[in-house]
Amino acid sequence: MDRKLKILKEKCPQNHKCPAVSVCPVGALSQKYFEAPEVDYDKCIRCGKCSNFCPKKALIL
Ligand code: SF4
């Protein structure tokens, strides 16, 4: 399996608390201030929940 979550920072307005962080079932997403979230690739199971959730399509699997 080589698909990998991509975070498109230019699509994220970076002005709010990222709601996708709490959608991740394994806690792989984290956010500093209102910046675009970061993914811990060691934790991410590539389930796609966050990418389906982000209304800006900033999380792409
Ligand atoms: S793809 Fe799934 S496991 Fe990976 S960061 Fe998104 S919600 Fe978490």
GROMACS .gro file of N, CA, C and O and ligand atoms in nm:
model
  252
    1MET      N    1   0.085  -0.119   0.000
    1MET     CA    2   0.000   0.000   0.000
    1MET      C    3   0.088   0.124   0.000
    1MET      O    4   0.162   0.147   0.094
    2ASP      N    5   0.081   0.203  -0.106
    2ASP     CA    6   0.169   0.319  -0.108
    2ASP      C    7   0.093   0.451  -0.117
    2ASP      O    8   0.152   0.555  -0.136
    3ARG      N    9  -0.041   0.447  -0.101
    3ARG     CA   10  -0.108   0.576  -0.101
    3ARG      C   11  -0.076   0.646   0.031
    3ARG      O   12  -0.060   0.583   0.135
    4LYS      N   13  -0.068   0.776   0.022
    4LYS     CA   14  -0.019   0.851   0.135
    4LYS      C   15  -0.100   0.979   0.147
    4LYS      O   16  -0.133   1.041   0.046
    5LEU      N   17  -0.130   1.016   0.267
    5LEU     CA   18  -0.207   1.138   0.288
    5LEU      C   19  -0.122   1.260   0.253
    5LEU      O   20  -0.009   1.271   0.297
    6LYS      N   21  -0.181   1.348   0.172
    6LYS     CA   22  -0.112   1.473   0.137
    6LYS      C   23  -0.188   1.589   0.199
    6LYS      O   24  -0.310   1.593   0.192
    7ILE      N   25  -0.116   1.680   0.255
    7ILE     CA   26  -0.180   1.798   0.310
    7ILE      C   27  -0.147   1.917   0.221
    7ILE      O   28  -0.032   1.954   0.204
    8LEU      N   29  -0.251   1.970   0.158
    8LEU     CA   30  -0.233   2.081   0.065
    8LEU      C   31  -0.251   2.212   0.142
    8LEU      O   32  -0.362   2.263   0.156
    9LYS      N   33  -0.141   2.263   0.191
    9LYS     CA   34  -0.147   2.380   0.278
    9LYS      C   35  -0.208   2.500   0.207
    9LYS      O   36  -0.270   2.584   0.270
   10GLU      N   37  -0.189   2.508   0.077
   10GLU     CA   38  -0.243   2.624   0.006
   10GLU      C   39  -0.396   2.621  -0.002
   10GLU      O   40  -0.459   2.723  -0.027
   11LYS      N   41  -0.456   2.504   0.021
   11LYS     CA   42  -0.603   2.498   0.020
   11LYS      C   43  -0.663   2.523   0.157
   11LYS      O   44  -0.782   2.547   0.170
   12CYS      N   45  -0.581   2.513   0.257
   12CYS     CA   46  -0.629   2.532   0.395
   12CYS      C   47  -0.622   2.681   0.430
   12CYS      O   48  -0.516   2.742   0.419
   13PRO      N   49  -0.734   2.741   0.470
   13PRO     CA   50  -0.731   2.883   0.505
   13PRO      C   51  -0.650   2.914   0.631
   13PRO      O   52  -0.611   3.028   0.653
   14GLN      N   53  -0.620   2.811   0.709
   14GLN     CA   54  -0.536   2.825   0.828
   14GLN      C   55  -0.583   2.936   0.920
   14GLN      O   56  -0.502   3.016   0.970
   15ASN      N   57  -0.713   2.942   0.938
   15ASN     CA   58  -0.768   3.046   1.026
   15ASN      C   59  -0.870   2.990   1.125
   15ASN      O   60  -0.951   3.061   1.178
   16HIS      N   61  -0.865   2.859   1.144
   16HIS     CA   62  -0.963   2.797   1.235
   16HIS      C   63  -0.904   2.668   1.293
   16HIS      O   64  -0.805   2.616   1.243
   17LYS      N   65  -0.972   2.617   1.394
   17LYS     CA   66  -0.933   2.490   1.453
   17LYS      C   67  -0.973   2.381   1.354
   17LYS      O   68  -1.088   2.378   1.309
   18CYS      N   69  -0.880   2.295   1.316
   18CYS     CA   70  -0.908   2.194   1.214
   18CYS      C   71  -1.002   2.086   1.270
   18CYS      O   72  -0.966   2.015   1.364
   19PRO      N   73  -1.122   2.075   1.212
   19PRO     CA   74  -1.217   1.975   1.264
   19PRO      C   75  -1.176   1.832   1.230
   19PRO      O   76  -1.220   1.738   1.296
   20ALA      N   77  -1.091   1.815   1.131
   20ALA     CA   78  -1.051   1.680   1.091
   20ALA      C   79  -0.960   1.614   1.194
   20ALA      O   80  -0.951   1.491   1.201
   21VAL      N   81  -0.896   1.695   1.278
   21VAL     CA   82  -0.805   1.639   1.379
   21VAL      C   83  -0.880   1.540   1.469
   21VAL      O   84  -0.829   1.433   1.501
   22SER      N   85  -1.004   1.576   1.507
   22SER     CA   86  -1.078   1.488   1.597
   22SER      C   87  -1.150   1.375   1.523
   22SER      O   88  -1.203   1.283   1.585
   23VAL      N   89  -1.150   1.379   1.391
   23VAL     CA   90  -1.212   1.273   1.311
   23VAL      C   91  -1.117   1.153   1.295
   23VAL      O   92  -1.160   1.040   1.282
   24CYS      N   93  -0.989   1.180   1.301
   24CYS     CA   94  -0.889   1.074   1.282
   24CYS      C   95  -0.899   0.971   1.395
   24CYS      O   96  -0.886   1.006   1.512
   25PRO      N   97  -0.922   0.844   1.360
   25PRO     CA   98  -0.941   0.741   1.461
   25PRO      C   99  -0.813   0.702   1.536
   25PRO      O  100  -0.819   0.639   1.641
   26VAL      N  101  -0.698   0.739   1.481
   26VAL     CA  102  -0.574   0.697   1.546
   26VAL      C  103  -0.490   0.815   1.597
   26VAL      O  104  -0.376   0.798   1.638
   27GLY      N  105  -0.548   0.934   1.594
   27GLY     CA  106  -0.477   1.051   1.646
   27GLY      C  107  -0.352   1.085   1.567
   27GLY      O  108  -0.253   1.130   1.624
   28ALA      N  109  -0.357   1.066   1.436
   28ALA     CA  110  -0.238   1.092   1.355
   28ALA      C  111  -0.226   1.238   1.314
   28ALA      O  112  -0.120   1.281   1.270
   29LEU      N  113  -0.335   1.313   1.328
   29LEU     CA  114  -0.331   1.454   1.287
   29LEU      C  115  -0.311   1.543   1.408
   29LEU      O  116  -0.367   1.520   1.515
   30SER      N  117  -0.230   1.645   1.389
   30SER     CA  118  -0.214   1.743   1.496
   30SER      C  119  -0.209   1.880   1.433
   30SER      O  120  -0.178   1.897   1.315
   31GLN      N  121  -0.240   1.979   1.512
   31GLN     CA  122  -0.243   2.115   1.460
   31GLN      C  123  -0.177   2.210   1.558
   31GLN      O  124  -0.200   2.203   1.678
   32LYS      N  125  -0.093   2.296   1.505
   32LYS     CA  126  -0.028   2.400   1.586
   32LYS      C  127  -0.102   2.530   1.558
   32LYS      O  128  -0.116   2.570   1.442
   33TYR      N  129  -0.148   2.596   1.659
   33TYR     CA  130  -0.226   2.719   1.643
   33TYR      C  131  -0.333   2.694   1.536
   33TYR      O  132  -0.400   2.592   1.539
   34PHE      N  133  -0.344   2.782   1.438
   34PHE     CA  134  -0.444   2.760   1.333
   34PHE      C  135  -0.376   2.717   1.202
   34PHE      O  136  -0.434   2.727   1.094
   35GLU      N  137  -0.254   2.672   1.212
   35GLU     CA  138  -0.184   2.628   1.091
   35GLU      C  139  -0.252   2.505   1.031
   35GLU      O  140  -0.331   2.439   1.097
   36ALA      N  141  -0.216   2.471   0.909
   36ALA     CA  142  -0.266   2.348   0.848
   36ALA      C  143  -0.219   2.230   0.934
   36ALA      O  144  -0.110   2.235   0.990
   37PRO      N  145  -0.300   2.126   0.946
   37PRO     CA  146  -0.261   2.013   1.030
   37PRO      C  147  -0.141   1.938   0.973
   37PRO      O  148  -0.110   1.947   0.855
   38GLU      N  149  -0.075   1.867   1.062
   38GLU     CA  150   0.035   1.781   1.020
   38GLU      C  151  -0.003   1.637   1.047
   38GLU      O  152  -0.081   1.608   1.136
   39VAL      N  153   0.053   1.548   0.967
   39VAL     CA  154   0.021   1.406   0.984
   39VAL      C  155   0.144   1.330   1.033
   39VAL      O  156   0.256   1.354   0.987
   40ASP      N  157   0.121   1.241   1.127
   40ASP     CA  158   0.226   1.150   1.173
   40ASP      C  159   0.212   1.022   1.089
   40ASP      O  160   0.118   0.944   1.108
   41TYR      N  161   0.301   1.006   0.995
   41TYR     CA  162   0.289   0.893   0.900
   41TYR      C  163   0.309   0.758   0.967
   41TYR      O  164   0.270   0.655   0.912
   42ASP      N  165   0.370   0.757   1.084
   42ASP     CA  166   0.385   0.629   1.156
   42ASP      C  167   0.251   0.584   1.216
   42ASP      O  168   0.229   0.466   1.237
   43LYS      N  169   0.164   0.682   1.242
   43LYS     CA  170   0.034   0.648   1.301
   43LYS      C  171  -0.075   0.632   1.197
   43LYS      O  172  -0.169   0.554   1.213
   44CYS      N  173  -0.067   0.708   1.087
   44CYS     CA  174  -0.175   0.712   0.986
   44CYS      C  175  -0.197   0.575   0.924
   44CYS      O  176  -0.103   0.509   0.880
   45ILE      N  177  -0.325   0.532   0.926
   45ILE     CA  178  -0.360   0.402   0.865
   45ILE      C  179  -0.425   0.421   0.727
   45ILE      O  180  -0.482   0.329   0.671
   46ARG      N  181  -0.420   0.543   0.676
   46ARG     CA  182  -0.470   0.576   0.541
   46ARG      C  183  -0.616   0.538   0.522
   46ARG      O  184  -0.653   0.481   0.420
   47CYS      N  185  -0.695   0.570   0.623
   47CYS     CA  186  -0.837   0.532   0.616
   47CYS      C  187  -0.918   0.627   0.530
   47CYS      O  188  -1.025   0.592   0.482
   48GLY      N  189  -0.870   0.749   0.513
   48GLY     CA  190  -0.942   0.845   0.429
   48GLY      C  191  -1.049   0.926   0.500
   48GLY      O  192  -1.116   1.008   0.438
   49LYS      N  193  -1.068   0.904   0.629
   49LYS     CA  194  -1.175   0.977   0.700
   49LYS      C  195  -1.151   1.127   0.696
   49LYS      O  196  -1.243   1.204   0.672
   50CYS      N  197  -1.028   1.168   0.720
   50CYS     CA  198  -1.002   1.312   0.724
   50CYS      C  199  -1.018   1.373   0.585
   50CYS      O  200  -1.068   1.484   0.571
   51SER      N  201  -0.977   1.300   0.482
   51SER     CA  202  -0.985   1.359   0.349
   51SER      C  203  -1.130   1.369   0.303
   51SER      O  204  -1.167   1.461   0.231
   52ASN      N  205  -1.215   1.277   0.347
   52ASN     CA  206  -1.357   1.290   0.314
   52ASN      C  207  -1.421   1.402   0.394
   52ASN      O  208  -1.522   1.458   0.352
   53PHE      N  209  -1.363   1.434   0.505
   53PHE     CA  210  -1.423   1.529   0.598
   53PHE      C  211  -1.389   1.674   0.567
   53PHE      O  212  -1.473   1.762   0.581
   54CYS      N  213  -1.267   1.699   0.526
   54CYS     CA  214  -1.222   1.838   0.507
   54CYS      C  215  -1.302   1.906   0.396
   54CYS      O  216  -1.295   1.866   0.280
   55PRO      N  217  -1.377   2.012   0.429
   55PRO     CA  218  -1.461   2.079   0.329
   55PRO      C  219  -1.379   2.155   0.224
   55PRO      O  220  -1.428   2.184   0.116
   56LYS      N  221  -1.253   2.183   0.255
   56LYS     CA  222  -1.168   2.255   0.161
   56LYS      C  223  -1.086   2.162   0.073
   56LYS      O  224  -1.007   2.206  -0.008
   57LYS      N  225  -1.101   2.034   0.096
   57LYS     CA  226  -1.024   1.934   0.021
   57LYS      C  227  -0.874   1.958   0.033
   57LYS      O  228  -0.799   1.947  -0.064
   58ALA      N  229  -0.833   1.994   0.153
   58ALA     CA  230  -0.691   2.017   0.178
   58ALA      C  231  -0.619   1.891   0.220
   58ALA      O  232  -0.498   1.887   0.227
   59LEU      N  233  -0.697   1.786   0.250
   59LEU     CA  234  -0.639   1.657   0.289
   59LEU      C  235  -0.673   1.556   0.179
   59LEU      O  236  -0.789   1.525   0.157
   60ILE      N  237  -0.573   1.511   0.109
   60ILE     CA  238  -0.595   1.426  -0.008
   60ILE      C  239  -0.524   1.293   0.010
   60ILE      O  240  -0.405   1.290   0.043
   61LEU      N  241  -0.598   1.187  -0.012
   61LEU     CA  242  -0.537   1.055   0.002
   61LEU      C  243  -0.510   0.997  -0.136
   61LEU      O  244  -0.596   0.997  -0.222
   62SF4     S1  245  -0.615   0.904   0.663
   62SF4    FE1  246  -0.722   0.829   0.848
   62SF4     S2  247  -0.556   0.766   0.985
   62SF4    FE2  248  -0.462   0.896   0.830
   62SF4     S3  249  -0.463   1.103   0.919
   62SF4    FE3  250  -0.652   1.082   0.796
   62SF4     S4  251  -0.807   1.013   0.942
   62SF4    FE4  252  -0.606   0.976   1.038
   0.00000   0.00000   0.00000
